[in-house]
């Protein structure tokens, strides 16, 4: 007799298997993997939507501040256009940064334990990701200089952006240092 039960939050079919001595029921969890994948996709999509909302909101808010700074509402001010140009250059820089992330195949050294080998692989991966992030930061800073010069804006505005970029990287590094098991 097959019955449907709720097994640890998942729906499962329970089949009695009398021939196996220590197992009274054979549990086949139907849809558990699909349910978990669906949950993860939903979580990632939700985080992506939140990040995009924050990105769009901060870009529009910076443009509104540019309008207020020029005191010329509804005009073609370069300070209004700059946040959108910087955002576009940041997207391009992040794509280039992703392409720069490369890892190397580590060959296990004689006498190296499995744990040491895995740590070496993980360290290589983390340094590769850091390289991509730092490279994208340098690229976006260079593109931001081009945006500022093209729009004819004072380099002080670029200096403010550079301070924010360095502060963001410092916050990321300090957070990693404070929360990582490696330190």
mmCIF file of N, CA, C and O in Angstrom, residues 66-67 70 72-82 151 153:
data_model
loop_
_atom_site.group_PDB
_atom_site.id
_atom_site.type_symbol
_atom_site.label_atom_id
_atom_site.label_comp_id
_atom_site.label_asym_id
_atom_site.label_seq_id
_atom_site.Cartn_x
_atom_site.Cartn_y
_atom_site.Cartn_z
ATOM 1 N N UNK A 66 21.891 65.559 -9.183
ATOM 2 C CA UNK A 66 22.540 66.354 -10.212
ATOM 3 C C UNK A 66 21.637 67.469 -10.708
ATOM 4 O O UNK A 66 22.096 68.583 -10.980
ATOM 5 N N UNK A 67 20.352 67.181 -10.812
ATOM 6 C CA UNK A 67 19.398 68.219 -11.205
ATOM 7 C C UNK A 67 19.342 69.304 -10.150
ATOM 8 O O UNK A 67 19.357 70.498 -10.459
ATOM 9 N N UNK A 70 22.501 71.588 -10.081
ATOM 10 C CA UNK A 70 22.601 72.602 -11.129
ATOM 11 C C UNK A 70 21.515 73.663 -11.008
ATOM 12 O O UNK A 70 21.589 74.692 -11.648
ATOM 13 N N UNK A 72 18.810 73.730 -12.262
ATOM 14 C CA UNK A 72 18.137 73.906 -13.541
ATOM 15 C C UNK A 72 17.331 72.645 -13.807
ATOM 16 O O UNK A 72 17.770 71.745 -14.509
ATOM 17 N N UNK A 73 16.155 72.584 -13.243
ATOM 18 C CA UNK A 73 15.318 71.410 -13.408
ATOM 19 C C UNK A 73 14.874 71.281 -14.863
ATOM 20 O O UNK A 73 14.645 72.281 -15.539
ATOM 21 N N UNK A 74 14.782 70.054 -15.322
ATOM 22 C CA UNK A 74 14.303 69.728 -16.658
ATOM 23 C C UNK A 74 15.186 70.310 -17.758
ATOM 24 O O UNK A 74 14.716 70.741 -18.796
ATOM 25 N N UNK A 75 16.477 70.386 -17.523
ATOM 26 C CA UNK A 75 17.411 70.815 -18.555
ATOM 27 C C UNK A 75 18.399 69.697 -18.812
ATOM 28 O O UNK A 75 18.455 68.718 -18.074
ATOM 29 N N UNK A 76 19.190 69.865 -19.830
ATOM 30 C CA UNK A 76 20.178 68.850 -20.191
ATOM 31 C C UNK A 76 21.476 69.144 -19.461
ATOM 32 O O UNK A 76 22.410 69.693 -20.018
ATOM 33 N N UNK A 77 21.532 68.747 -18.215
ATOM 34 C CA UNK A 77 22.717 68.994 -17.407
ATOM 35 C C UNK A 77 23.628 67.777 -17.455
ATOM 36 O O UNK A 77 23.168 66.637 -17.345
ATOM 37 N N UNK A 78 24.931 67.988 -17.588
ATOM 38 C CA UNK A 78 25.847 66.847 -17.562
ATOM 39 C C UNK A 78 25.855 66.140 -16.213
ATOM 40 O O UNK A 78 26.121 64.945 -16.145
ATOM 41 N N UNK A 79 25.551 66.855 -15.135
ATOM 42 C CA UNK A 79 25.509 66.211 -13.819
ATOM 43 C C UNK A 79 24.324 65.253 -13.699
ATOM 44 O O UNK A 79 24.355 64.332 -12.884
ATOM 45 N N UNK A 80 23.286 65.469 -14.489
ATOM 46 C CA UNK A 80 22.157 64.533 -14.504
ATOM 47 C C UNK A 80 22.539 63.290 -15.305
ATOM 48 O O UNK A 80 22.192 62.170 -14.933
ATOM 49 N N UNK A 81 23.268 63.467 -16.388
ATOM 50 C CA UNK A 81 23.639 62.342 -17.251
ATOM 51 C C UNK A 81 24.744 61.485 -16.652
ATOM 52 O O UNK A 81 24.808 60.276 -16.914
ATOM 53 N N UNK A 82 25.620 62.094 -15.835
ATOM 54 C CA UNK A 82 26.795 61.381 -15.338
ATOM 55 C C UNK A 82 26.465 60.080 -14.600
ATOM 56 O O UNK A 82 27.099 59.054 -14.868
ATOM 57 N N UNK A 151 31.877 64.709 -20.620
ATOM 58 C CA UNK A 151 30.755 65.573 -20.252
ATOM 59 C C UNK A 151 31.204 66.966 -19.817
ATOM 60 O O UNK A 151 30.373 67.837 -19.585
ATOM 61 N N UNK A 153 32.830 67.850 -16.961
ATOM 62 C CA UNK A 153 32.574 68.058 -15.531
ATOM 63 C C UNK A 153 33.919 68.121 -14.816
ATOM 64 O O UNK A 153 34.902 67.496 -15.234
#
